[in-house]
Coordinates of C-alpha atoms in Angstrom, one line a residue:
Chain A
M1 CA -42.2 -45.4 -16.0
T2 CA -42.6 -41.7 -17.6
L3 CA -45.5 -40.1 -18.8
R4 CA -44.0 -38.1 -21.4
F5 CA -46.7 -36.2 -22.1
R6 CA -45.4 -34.6 -24.9
K7 CA -45.6 -37.8 -27.3
A8 CA -49.3 -38.4 -26.4
F9 CA -49.7 -35.2 -27.4
L10 CA -48.4 -36.4 -30.8
L11 CA -50.9 -38.4 -30.9
T12 CA -53.1 -36.0 -30.2
R13 CA -52.5 -34.0 -33.0
K14 CA -52.5 -36.5 -35.8
E15 CA -56.0 -37.6 -34.4
L16 CA -57.2 -34.8 -34.5
K17 CA -56.3 -34.0 -37.8
E18 CA -57.9 -37.8 -39.0
S19 CA -60.6 -37.4 -36.7
F20 CA -62.1 -34.1 -38.7
R21 CA -61.4 -35.2 -42.3
S22 CA -63.9 -37.9 -41.2
R23 CA -67.2 -37.2 -42.5
E24 CA -69.4 -39.3 -40.1
V25 CA -67.3 -36.8 -37.4
I26 CA -67.8 -33.5 -38.9
L27 CA -71.1 -34.0 -39.0
V28 CA -72.4 -35.2 -35.4
I29 CA -69.9 -32.2 -34.3
T30 CA -71.4 -30.1 -36.2
L31 CA -75.3 -31.8 -35.6
M32 CA -75.4 -32.6 -32.5
P33 CA -74.8 -28.8 -31.0
L34 CA -76.8 -27.6 -33.5
M35 CA -79.9 -29.9 -32.7
F36 CA -78.9 -29.1 -28.3
A37 CA -77.8 -25.7 -28.4
V38 CA -80.3 -23.7 -31.2
L39 CA -83.3 -25.9 -32.1
M40 CA -84.7 -26.8 -28.4
P41 CA -84.3 -23.1 -27.3
L42 CA -85.8 -22.2 -31.0
T43 CA -89.3 -24.2 -29.2
I44 CA -89.5 -21.3 -26.1
P45 CA -91.2 -18.8 -28.3
L46 CA -93.4 -21.3 -30.0
V47 CA -94.6 -23.2 -26.5
S48 CA -94.8 -19.2 -24.7
R49 CA -97.1 -18.1 -27.6
T50 CA -99.0 -21.9 -27.9
I51 CA -100.5 -22.1 -24.6
P52 CA -102.0 -18.6 -22.7
S53 CA -101.7 -17.6 -19.4
E54 CA -104.6 -18.4 -18.2
S55 CA -104.1 -21.7 -18.7
F56 CA -102.1 -21.3 -15.5
D57 CA -103.2 -21.6 -11.3
D58 CA -100.5 -19.3 -8.7
S59 CA -100.2 -22.4 -6.8
D60 CA -98.6 -24.4 -9.9
F61 CA -95.5 -24.1 -9.1
E62 CA -96.0 -23.3 -5.7
N63 CA -94.4 -26.2 -3.7
F64 CA -91.5 -26.7 -6.4
P65 CA -87.4 -25.7 -5.7
P66 CA -86.5 -22.6 -6.3
L67 CA -84.5 -23.0 -9.6
V68 CA -83.7 -19.7 -10.2
P69 CA -83.3 -16.6 -7.9
F70 CA -86.3 -15.0 -8.1
W71 CA -88.6 -17.3 -8.6
D72 CA -90.4 -16.5 -5.6
E73 CA -90.9 -12.9 -8.2
L74 CA -92.2 -15.0 -11.1
D75 CA -95.7 -16.3 -12.0
S76 CA -97.1 -18.8 -13.4
K77 CA -96.5 -19.1 -17.0
A78 CA -92.8 -17.5 -16.3
Q79 CA -92.2 -20.7 -13.6
F80 CA -93.4 -22.9 -16.4
L81 CA -90.8 -22.0 -18.7
V82 CA -87.5 -21.7 -17.2
F83 CA -89.1 -25.0 -15.7
Y84 CA -88.9 -26.0 -19.2
S85 CA -86.0 -24.2 -20.5
M86 CA -83.8 -26.3 -16.6
L87 CA -85.2 -30.1 -18.7
F88 CA -83.8 -28.6 -21.4
F89 CA -80.5 -27.3 -20.3
G90 CA -80.6 -30.9 -18.3
T91 CA -80.9 -32.8 -21.7
F92 CA -78.1 -30.5 -23.3
L93 CA -75.6 -32.5 -20.8
L94 CA -76.5 -35.1 -23.6
L95 CA -74.3 -33.6 -26.2
P96 CA -70.7 -34.2 -23.5
M97 CA -71.7 -37.7 -23.8
I98 CA -73.1 -38.2 -27.1
L99 CA -69.3 -36.5 -28.9
P100 CA -67.0 -39.1 -26.9
M101 CA -69.4 -41.9 -28.3
V102 CA -68.8 -41.6 -32.7
I103 CA -65.5 -39.4 -31.8
A104 CA -64.0 -42.4 -29.9
T105 CA -64.9 -44.9 -31.7
D106 CA -63.1 -43.6 -34.6
S107 CA -60.1 -42.7 -32.6
I108 CA -59.7 -46.9 -31.1
A109 CA -62.3 -49.3 -33.0
G110 CA -61.5 -46.8 -36.5
E111 CA -57.9 -47.5 -36.3
R112 CA -58.1 -51.6 -35.1
E113 CA -60.4 -51.4 -39.0
R114 CA -58.7 -49.6 -40.6
K115 CA -55.4 -51.4 -39.3
T116 CA -52.6 -48.3 -38.6
I117 CA -52.9 -49.9 -35.0
E118 CA -50.0 -52.3 -35.6
S119 CA -47.4 -49.4 -36.2
L120 CA -48.6 -46.8 -33.9
I121 CA -48.1 -50.1 -30.9
A122 CA -45.0 -50.8 -33.0
S123 CA -43.7 -47.2 -31.9
P124 CA -41.3 -46.8 -29.6
L125 CA -45.3 -44.9 -27.1
S126 CA -46.6 -46.2 -23.5
T127 CA -49.7 -48.3 -23.9
G128 CA -50.3 -45.4 -20.8
E129 CA -49.1 -43.1 -23.8
I130 CA -51.8 -44.1 -26.4
V131 CA -54.0 -44.1 -23.7
L132 CA -53.7 -40.6 -22.5
G133 CA -53.0 -39.5 -26.5
K134 CA -57.4 -41.1 -27.4
L135 CA -59.0 -39.7 -23.7
M136 CA -57.3 -35.9 -24.6
T137 CA -58.1 -36.8 -28.3
T138 CA -61.5 -37.7 -28.2
M139 CA -61.9 -35.1 -24.9
I140 CA -60.5 -31.9 -26.8
P141 CA -62.9 -31.2 -29.1
S142 CA -66.3 -32.9 -27.0
V143 CA -65.4 -30.8 -23.6
L144 CA -64.3 -27.6 -25.6
V145 CA -67.6 -27.9 -28.1
T146 CA -70.0 -28.3 -24.8
W147 CA -68.5 -25.4 -23.2
F148 CA -68.7 -23.0 -27.2
S149 CA -72.7 -24.8 -27.5
G150 CA -73.8 -24.5 -23.7
I151 CA -73.0 -20.5 -24.0
V152 CA -74.9 -20.2 -27.1
F153 CA -77.3 -22.7 -25.4
M154 CA -78.2 -20.3 -22.7
V155 CA -77.4 -16.4 -24.6
I156 CA -80.5 -17.9 -26.9
T157 CA -82.7 -19.0 -23.8
D158 CA -82.5 -16.0 -22.3
L159 CA -83.3 -13.7 -25.3
F160 CA -86.8 -16.3 -25.7
L161 CA -87.4 -15.9 -22.7
Y162 CA -86.6 -12.3 -21.4
N163 CA -90.4 -11.7 -22.6
D164 CA -92.2 -13.6 -20.6
V165 CA -89.4 -14.1 -17.3
G166 CA -88.2 -10.5 -17.8
R167 CA -84.9 -10.7 -16.4
L168 CA -81.8 -13.4 -17.5
I169 CA -82.6 -16.7 -16.3
F170 CA -78.5 -17.9 -17.6
P171 CA -75.6 -17.5 -16.4
N172 CA -76.1 -18.9 -13.0
L173 CA -74.2 -21.0 -10.9
M174 CA -76.4 -24.0 -11.0
S175 CA -75.3 -23.4 -14.8
M176 CA -72.0 -22.3 -14.7
V177 CA -70.9 -26.0 -12.4
L178 CA -73.0 -27.8 -15.1
L179 CA -71.2 -26.4 -18.3
F180 CA -67.9 -25.6 -16.9
G181 CA -67.1 -28.1 -13.6
L182 CA -69.4 -31.1 -14.1
S183 CA -69.8 -31.4 -18.4
P184 CA -65.4 -32.2 -18.5
F185 CA -66.0 -35.4 -15.9
F186 CA -69.3 -36.3 -18.3
S187 CA -67.4 -36.4 -21.1
L188 CA -65.0 -38.0 -19.8
I189 CA -66.2 -40.6 -17.9
T190 CA -68.2 -41.7 -21.0
T191 CA -64.6 -41.6 -23.4
Q192 CA -63.5 -44.0 -20.6
T193 CA -66.4 -46.6 -20.5
M194 CA -66.0 -46.0 -24.3
I195 CA -62.3 -46.9 -25.4
I196 CA -63.5 -49.6 -22.7
V197 CA -65.8 -50.4 -26.0
S198 CA -63.5 -49.6 -28.7
T199 CA -60.2 -51.8 -27.5
R200 CA -63.3 -55.3 -27.3
A201 CA -65.5 -54.4 -30.1
T202 CA -63.9 -56.2 -34.0
G203 CA -65.1 -52.5 -35.4
M204 CA -67.0 -48.8 -35.4
R205 CA -69.9 -50.3 -35.4
E206 CA -70.5 -53.0 -32.9
A207 CA -68.8 -50.3 -30.3
Q208 CA -71.4 -47.3 -31.5
Q209 CA -74.3 -50.4 -30.5
L210 CA -72.2 -51.2 -26.9
G211 CA -71.8 -47.7 -26.6
S212 CA -75.4 -46.6 -26.5
L213 CA -76.5 -49.9 -24.8
V214 CA -73.9 -48.0 -22.2
V215 CA -73.6 -44.4 -22.5
L216 CA -77.5 -44.7 -21.8
P217 CA -77.4 -45.5 -18.3
L218 CA -74.6 -42.6 -17.1
Y219 CA -77.0 -40.2 -18.4
S220 CA -79.1 -41.1 -15.7
F221 CA -75.3 -40.6 -13.0
V222 CA -75.5 -37.8 -15.1
L223 CA -79.4 -36.4 -14.8
G224 CA -79.0 -37.5 -10.9
E225 CA -76.0 -35.3 -10.9
A226 CA -78.0 -32.4 -12.2
A227 CA -80.6 -32.7 -10.2
I228 CA -78.5 -33.6 -7.2
L229 CA -77.2 -29.5 -7.8
I230 CA -80.9 -28.5 -8.3
L231 CA -81.9 -29.5 -5.4
L232 CA -79.7 -30.2 -3.1
S233 CA -77.0 -28.5 -2.0
P234 CA -72.9 -27.6 -3.3
Y235 CA -72.0 -30.2 -0.6
W236 CA -74.2 -33.3 -2.1
T237 CA -73.0 -32.2 -5.7
L238 CA -69.6 -31.9 -4.9
V239 CA -69.7 -35.5 -2.6
S240 CA -71.3 -36.6 -5.5
S241 CA -68.2 -35.3 -7.9
A242 CA -65.7 -37.2 -6.1
V243 CA -67.5 -39.8 -6.3
L244 CA -68.0 -39.2 -10.2
L245 CA -63.7 -38.5 -9.9
I246 CA -63.0 -42.0 -7.9
C247 CA -65.1 -43.3 -11.1
T248 CA -63.5 -42.3 -13.9
I249 CA -60.1 -43.2 -12.3
I250 CA -61.2 -46.5 -11.8
L251 CA -62.2 -46.5 -15.5
H252 CA -58.8 -45.7 -16.1
V253 CA -57.4 -47.9 -14.2
I254 CA -59.4 -50.4 -16.8
N255 CA -58.3 -49.1 -19.6
L256 CA -54.5 -50.1 -19.2
K257 CA -55.2 -53.0 -18.4
V258 CA -57.9 -54.0 -21.0
F259 CA -56.3 -51.3 -24.0
D260 CA -53.9 -55.2 -24.9
R261 CA -51.3 -54.6 -26.9
E262 CA -51.9 -57.7 -28.6
Y263 CA -54.7 -57.7 -28.5
M264 CA -55.4 -54.5 -30.3
I265 CA -53.3 -56.6 -33.7
A266 CA -55.8 -59.9 -32.8
A267 CA -58.1 -59.6 -35.7
I268 CA -54.4 -58.0 -38.2
R269 CA -52.7 -61.9 -36.7
G270 CA -51.0 -62.6 -38.8
Chain B
M1 CA -27.1 -57.8 -33.5
I2 CA -30.6 -60.0 -33.1
E3 CA -30.4 -63.2 -30.5
A4 CA -33.5 -65.6 -30.2
E5 CA -33.3 -68.3 -27.5
N6 CA -36.4 -70.2 -26.9
L7 CA -38.8 -68.2 -28.1
T8 CA -42.8 -68.9 -28.1
K9 CA -45.8 -68.1 -28.3
F10 CA -48.5 -69.2 -27.0
Y11 CA -52.6 -68.3 -28.3
G12 CA -54.5 -69.4 -26.0
E13 CA -53.6 -72.9 -26.2
F14 CA -52.3 -72.4 -29.9
L15 CA -49.0 -72.9 -30.1
A16 CA -48.0 -70.6 -32.9
V17 CA -44.1 -70.2 -32.1
D18 CA -42.6 -73.6 -31.0
H19 CA -39.2 -73.0 -28.8
I20 CA -36.7 -71.0 -31.9
S21 CA -33.5 -69.8 -31.5
F22 CA -31.8 -68.3 -34.0
N23 CA -29.2 -65.4 -33.9
I24 CA -28.9 -62.7 -36.8
K25 CA -25.7 -61.3 -37.2
E26 CA -25.1 -56.9 -38.2
G27 CA -25.5 -56.4 -41.8
E28 CA -27.0 -59.5 -43.0
I29 CA -30.2 -60.0 -44.5
F30 CA -31.9 -62.4 -42.8
G31 CA -35.4 -64.3 -44.4
F32 CA -37.9 -66.7 -42.6
L33 CA -39.7 -68.6 -45.6
G34 CA -43.2 -70.7 -44.1
P35 CA -46.5 -71.6 -45.7
N36 CA -49.4 -68.7 -43.7
G37 CA -49.7 -69.1 -40.0
A38 CA -46.2 -70.8 -39.7
G39 CA -45.5 -67.8 -37.6
K40 CA -43.3 -65.7 -38.9
T41 CA -45.4 -62.8 -38.6
T42 CA -45.8 -64.3 -34.8
T43 CA -41.6 -64.0 -35.0
I44 CA -41.4 -61.2 -35.9
R45 CA -43.6 -59.4 -33.8
M46 CA -42.4 -60.4 -30.8
L47 CA -38.5 -59.4 -32.3
A48 CA -39.5 -55.6 -32.7
A49 CA -41.6 -55.4 -28.9
I50 CA -44.8 -55.1 -30.1
F51 CA -45.8 -58.1 -27.4
P52 CA -43.7 -59.9 -25.8
P53 CA -42.9 -63.6 -26.3
S54 CA -44.4 -66.8 -23.9
E55 CA -41.2 -67.7 -23.5
G56 CA -37.7 -67.4 -24.2
T57 CA -36.0 -64.2 -24.3
A58 CA -34.4 -62.4 -27.5
T59 CA -32.2 -59.9 -28.2
I60 CA -31.7 -56.1 -30.2
N61 CA -28.9 -55.1 -30.1
G62 CA -28.3 -55.9 -26.5
N63 CA -31.5 -54.6 -25.4
D64 CA -34.1 -57.6 -24.3
V65 CA -37.6 -57.5 -26.2
V66 CA -39.2 -57.2 -23.3
N67 CA -37.3 -55.8 -20.1
N68 CA -36.5 -53.1 -22.4
S69 CA -39.3 -53.2 -25.2
I70 CA -39.5 -49.4 -25.6
E71 CA -35.6 -48.9 -26.2
V72 CA -36.0 -52.2 -29.2
R73 CA -38.9 -50.2 -31.1
K74 CA -36.4 -47.3 -30.8
Q75 CA -33.6 -48.9 -32.7
V76 CA -36.2 -51.0 -34.9
G77 CA -38.4 -50.2 -38.4
I78 CA -40.9 -52.0 -39.1
L79 CA -44.0 -53.0 -42.2
S80 CA -46.1 -55.1 -41.6
E81 CA -48.4 -57.5 -43.8
N82 CA -51.1 -53.9 -44.3
P83 CA -49.7 -50.8 -45.4
G84 CA -51.3 -49.2 -42.4
L85 CA -51.2 -45.8 -43.6
Y86 CA -53.4 -43.0 -42.4
E87 CA -55.2 -42.4 -45.2
R88 CA -56.8 -39.8 -44.9
L89 CA -53.9 -37.5 -44.0
S90 CA -50.9 -37.0 -46.8
A91 CA -48.0 -38.8 -47.5
R92 CA -45.9 -36.3 -45.9
A93 CA -47.9 -35.8 -42.6
N94 CA -48.1 -39.7 -42.5
L95 CA -44.4 -39.9 -42.5
D96 CA -43.9 -36.3 -39.5
F97 CA -45.8 -37.9 -37.3
F98 CA -43.9 -41.5 -37.5
A99 CA -40.2 -39.7 -37.4
R100 CA -41.4 -36.8 -34.6
L101 CA -42.8 -40.1 -32.6
Y102 CA -39.4 -41.8 -33.6
D103 CA -37.1 -39.0 -31.7
V104 CA -36.5 -37.8 -35.7
P105 CA -33.9 -34.3 -35.1
K106 CA -36.7 -31.5 -35.8
D107 CA -34.1 -29.2 -38.3
Q108 CA -33.5 -33.1 -39.9
I109 CA -37.0 -33.9 -40.4
D110 CA -37.3 -32.5 -43.5
I111 CA -35.2 -32.9 -45.1
R112 CA -35.3 -36.8 -44.6
I113 CA -38.8 -36.9 -45.7
D114 CA -38.0 -35.7 -48.7
F115 CA -35.3 -37.6 -49.1
L116 CA -37.4 -40.4 -48.9
G117 CA -40.3 -39.4 -51.0
D118 CA -37.0 -38.9 -54.2
L119 CA -36.1 -42.9 -53.1
F120 CA -38.8 -44.1 -53.5
D121 CA -39.9 -42.0 -55.6
L122 CA -43.0 -40.7 -54.7
R123 CA -41.6 -36.6 -54.2
T124 CA -44.7 -35.1 -57.0
R125 CA -47.0 -36.8 -54.4
L126 CA -46.0 -36.3 -50.4
D127 CA -49.0 -33.2 -50.2
E128 CA -51.6 -35.9 -51.7
R129 CA -54.0 -37.6 -49.3
V130 CA -52.5 -41.8 -49.6
G131 CA -56.3 -42.5 -49.9
T132 CA -55.5 -41.9 -53.9
Y133 CA -52.8 -43.6 -53.6
S134 CA -51.9 -46.9 -55.5
K135 CA -51.1 -50.7 -53.3
G136 CA -48.3 -50.2 -54.8
M137 CA -46.9 -46.5 -54.1
K138 CA -48.9 -47.5 -50.1
Q139 CA -46.6 -50.0 -49.9
K140 CA -43.7 -48.5 -51.1
L141 CA -44.5 -45.3 -48.8
A142 CA -45.5 -48.1 -45.4
I143 CA -41.2 -48.9 -46.6
A144 CA -40.0 -44.8 -46.5
R145 CA -42.4 -45.3 -42.8
A146 CA -39.7 -48.3 -41.5
L147 CA -36.7 -46.0 -42.5
I148 CA -37.8 -42.6 -41.3
H149 CA -35.6 -42.9 -38.3
D150 CA -33.1 -45.1 -39.9
P151 CA -33.4 -47.7 -37.6
P152 CA -30.4 -50.8 -37.2
V153 CA -32.7 -53.5 -37.8
L154 CA -35.4 -53.5 -40.3
F155 CA -38.3 -55.8 -40.0
L156 CA -40.3 -56.3 -43.2
D157 CA -43.3 -58.4 -44.0
E158 CA -43.9 -59.6 -47.9
P159 CA -41.5 -55.8 -48.6
T160 CA -42.1 -56.7 -52.3
S161 CA -45.9 -58.0 -52.3
A162 CA -47.9 -55.7 -54.6
L163 CA -44.3 -53.6 -55.9
S164 CA -44.6 -53.8 -59.2
P165 CA -41.8 -56.1 -61.4
E166 CA -39.4 -52.5 -61.8
A167 CA -40.1 -51.6 -58.2
A168 CA -39.9 -54.5 -56.8
K169 CA -36.0 -54.7 -58.6
S170 CA -35.2 -51.0 -56.6
I171 CA -36.9 -52.7 -52.6
R172 CA -34.4 -55.7 -53.7
D173 CA -31.7 -53.4 -54.5
L174 CA -31.8 -50.7 -52.2
L175 CA -32.3 -53.4 -48.7
V176 CA -29.1 -55.0 -50.3
D177 CA -27.6 -51.5 -50.5
L178 CA -28.6 -50.9 -46.5
A179 CA -27.6 -54.3 -45.7
K180 CA -24.3 -53.2 -47.1
D181 CA -23.1 -50.5 -47.6
R182 CA -24.8 -48.7 -44.0
S183 CA -24.4 -52.3 -41.8
R184 CA -28.9 -52.7 -41.9
T185 CA -29.7 -55.0 -40.3
I186 CA -32.9 -56.6 -42.5
C187 CA -34.9 -59.1 -41.4
I188 CA -37.3 -60.1 -44.5
C189 CA -40.5 -62.3 -43.4
T190 CA -41.9 -63.7 -47.0
H191 CA -43.4 -66.4 -49.4
N192 CA -41.3 -65.0 -52.2
L193 CA -38.4 -67.9 -52.9
F194 CA -37.5 -66.2 -55.5
D195 CA -36.5 -62.3 -53.4
A196 CA -35.0 -64.6 -50.4
E197 CA -32.6 -66.3 -53.0
R198 CA -31.6 -63.2 -54.3
L199 CA -31.4 -60.6 -52.1
C200 CA -31.1 -62.8 -47.3
D201 CA -28.1 -64.0 -47.6
R202 CA -29.4 -66.5 -44.3
V203 CA -33.8 -68.1 -44.4
A204 CA -34.9 -70.6 -42.2
I205 CA -37.7 -71.8 -43.0
I206 CA -40.4 -72.5 -40.5
R207 CA -43.8 -74.5 -40.1
N208 CA -45.7 -75.6 -37.7
G209 CA -44.3 -72.9 -35.5
K210 CA -40.5 -74.4 -35.9
I211 CA -37.7 -73.9 -37.5
L212 CA -36.9 -77.1 -40.2
T213 CA -33.7 -75.2 -41.8
V214 CA -31.7 -72.4 -41.2
G215 CA -28.3 -71.6 -43.7
T216 CA -27.9 -69.4 -46.7
P217 CA -29.5 -70.7 -50.1
G218 CA -27.6 -72.4 -51.5
E219 CA -26.9 -74.3 -48.8
I220 CA -30.1 -75.3 -48.7
S221 CA -30.6 -75.7 -51.9
S222 CA -28.0 -78.0 -52.7
K223 CA -28.9 -79.8 -49.1
F224 CA -32.6 -80.8 -50.0
S225 CA -33.1 -80.2 -53.3
G226 CA -32.0 -83.9 -53.9
P227 CA -29.1 -85.3 -56.2
P228 CA -28.2 -83.7 -59.7
T229 CA -29.8 -82.8 -62.5
I230 CA -28.8 -82.9 -66.1
R231 CA -31.0 -81.7 -69.2
I232 CA -29.4 -82.9 -71.9
S233 CA -31.4 -81.6 -75.8
F234 CA -31.2 -83.6 -78.8
T235 CA -31.9 -83.8 -82.3
K236 CA -33.3 -86.0 -82.7
L237 CA -34.9 -88.2 -79.8
D238 CA -34.1 -92.3 -79.8
T239 CA -36.7 -94.3 -77.7
N240 CA -33.9 -96.3 -76.4
I241 CA -32.1 -93.6 -75.3
T242 CA -34.0 -93.8 -72.2
Q243 CA -32.9 -97.6 -71.4
L244 CA -29.3 -96.4 -72.4
L245 CA -28.4 -93.8 -70.5
N246 CA -30.0 -95.8 -67.0
D247 CA -27.7 -98.2 -67.2
I248 CA -24.4 -96.1 -67.0
E249 CA -23.2 -96.2 -63.0
G250 CA -24.4 -93.5 -61.9
V251 CA -26.9 -92.4 -63.0
F252 CA -30.1 -92.3 -60.2
S253 CA -33.0 -92.0 -62.1
V254 CA -34.5 -90.3 -66.8
E255 CA -37.1 -89.0 -67.7
Q256 CA -38.0 -88.6 -70.8
H257 CA -40.0 -84.8 -71.5
P258 CA -43.6 -85.9 -73.3
V259 CA -43.3 -83.0 -76.2
K260 CA -40.0 -81.5 -77.3
K261 CA -36.0 -84.1 -77.2
E262 CA -34.8 -84.0 -73.5
V263 CA -33.9 -86.4 -70.7
F264 CA -33.8 -84.5 -67.3
I265 CA -31.2 -87.2 -65.6
K266 CA -30.2 -88.1 -61.8
V267 CA -26.7 -88.5 -60.9
E268 CA -24.7 -89.0 -58.6
N269 CA -22.6 -86.4 -59.3
H270 CA -22.5 -83.8 -61.7
E271 CA -18.3 -84.0 -62.8
I272 CA -17.8 -87.2 -62.5
N273 CA -20.9 -88.7 -64.5
T274 CA -22.0 -85.9 -67.1
P275 CA -18.3 -87.1 -69.2
K276 CA -19.7 -90.9 -69.6
I277 CA -23.0 -90.2 -70.3
V278 CA -22.0 -88.4 -73.5
K279 CA -19.4 -90.5 -74.3
E280 CA -21.8 -93.7 -74.0
I281 CA -24.1 -90.7 -75.6
V282 CA -21.6 -90.2 -78.8
A283 CA -20.7 -94.3 -79.1
N284 CA -24.2 -94.7 -79.4
N285 CA -24.4 -92.4 -82.4
G286 CA -27.0 -90.0 -80.9
E287 CA -26.7 -87.0 -81.4
I288 CA -27.0 -83.7 -78.7
L289 CA -28.2 -80.9 -79.3
E290 CA -26.7 -78.6 -76.1
I291 CA -26.1 -80.1 -72.2
E292 CA -27.2 -78.2 -69.6
P293 CA -27.0 -79.1 -65.1
I294 CA -29.9 -77.5 -63.6
H295 CA -28.8 -76.3 -60.6
A296 CA -30.8 -76.7 -57.4
S297 CA -32.9 -74.5 -56.6
L298 CA -34.3 -73.2 -53.2
E299 CA -37.6 -73.2 -53.9
E300 CA -37.5 -77.0 -54.7
A301 CA -35.6 -77.7 -51.4
Y302 CA -38.4 -75.9 -49.5
L303 CA -41.2 -78.0 -51.3
K304 CA -39.2 -80.6 -50.8
L305 CA -38.9 -79.4 -46.9
I306 CA -42.3 -78.6 -46.0
M307 CA -43.8 -81.7 -48.6
E308 CA -42.1 -84.3 -45.6
D309 CA -42.1 -81.9 -42.6
S310 CA -46.8 -82.2 -43.1
L311 CA -45.7 -85.9 -44.2
N312 CA -45.0 -86.2 -40.6
D313 CA -47.8 -85.0 -39.2
T314 CA -49.9 -87.3 -40.9
K315 CA -47.3 -90.1 -39.8
I316 CA -48.5 -89.3 -36.1

């Protein structure tokens, strides 16, 4: 059966309108980026002022792999601040995973909870179109908000680091690959996982609780991916990205199987 | 129009619908009557291709509900037990979304929404969030949603529940109009025997997933509600009257109302026995105030059928 993208997008458009009228979704989609993109880099000048240059030794970061191309030209304090900012960038990668958690649970478990799923299942949409529509509902805002927040994060970090480092550390190849190349994958893998969790959970609360349990191990996978990119080589990044892609395809196939029409309305069986 | 053959549904090991067969003609209003958990909703969900039957087949307008499920869903409008509306969106946005899903031509969508808004008396509130609607308004909007693509077949689960008497009447009138004037086939699940008696051309009484009987409400009432009954009220009720009436040929039983001066007489044949009874009462100086034949009701037949079936369960 052919997948009608236009039909799936109709569902996405409706879901986005609905999601953006949810207080919980709006709160998460505004507060989380604010925390990750603005509040975290705000600590850089604070750290810079609190720790004097004298407390660093030249050998402190001597054995560290170069985190930026001009790494060797930096003094130890600047190297520490770059390292500190990169740690935050790693933490920032939680954002493309947290946003899908909230949007996907509202879109699927929420739909079951509000008992609107039956009219959708009774419509001429195929299961694949419903899953694709839900996937796009979660992916579009998650990716766009992550990209926008990433740019804000980089601008603010550069602004605060410039005094100590004397150069702009962002944008660089690693941050571009992570933000624009890999973070959509991180969102996708979380979304796929959350769709599976949401279709099996009895309500939104349960879906979110289960989702948190699932997302934490996923985050270690994401950090591993970022570490490979920073510490190893583009070749290994490509290999690990291929693994990531295979995982999302497997998850999508599982999704189509677990999105069982009968099970979805089982809770509202009459 | 709708044909079902040995339609069966298992939920795990639980048999919800047990090999039922029936057919519904075009333009017919068909009712499924039965207690909670009888299998009514599951039956219409299978017919509407929401999920497949475990066994058996069903077709809507020649389209198989399993092999051609998307075509079936296009031809069907469904009102489920819960209105299931998107409460954060306006009524117009709800209808617009479903109109597009069901391929209503773009230039017809607003016309159709306004038409249904007028029909259900919601026009002035179409742009308000559904969350602000009353229960009755939501029910009307859910029916409007089922009609948005003008489907040839409608499945309605308790269409008049939550509606005020006047709104319920307007829905009943609309359904009759859709079936009779516009040849729409309508399938209703209901507990409301009043609705079933007034609306349905034929009804099926279901219990434990099995169809106990199918027929017109009149056929079922006269077949299952027992012998005809005559109510006679008197100006003065003599206590001996019960004995007197019991002795008349063709009278099965006589029940005297404990407070009112009236009796209920079950007879073999209403037309033959009534004149004899009147003659006998008059001959014994009884003063009759009123005589009324009590028509067999669907409710009585339904209750009798369900009761008999549950007694069979007990015997087993």
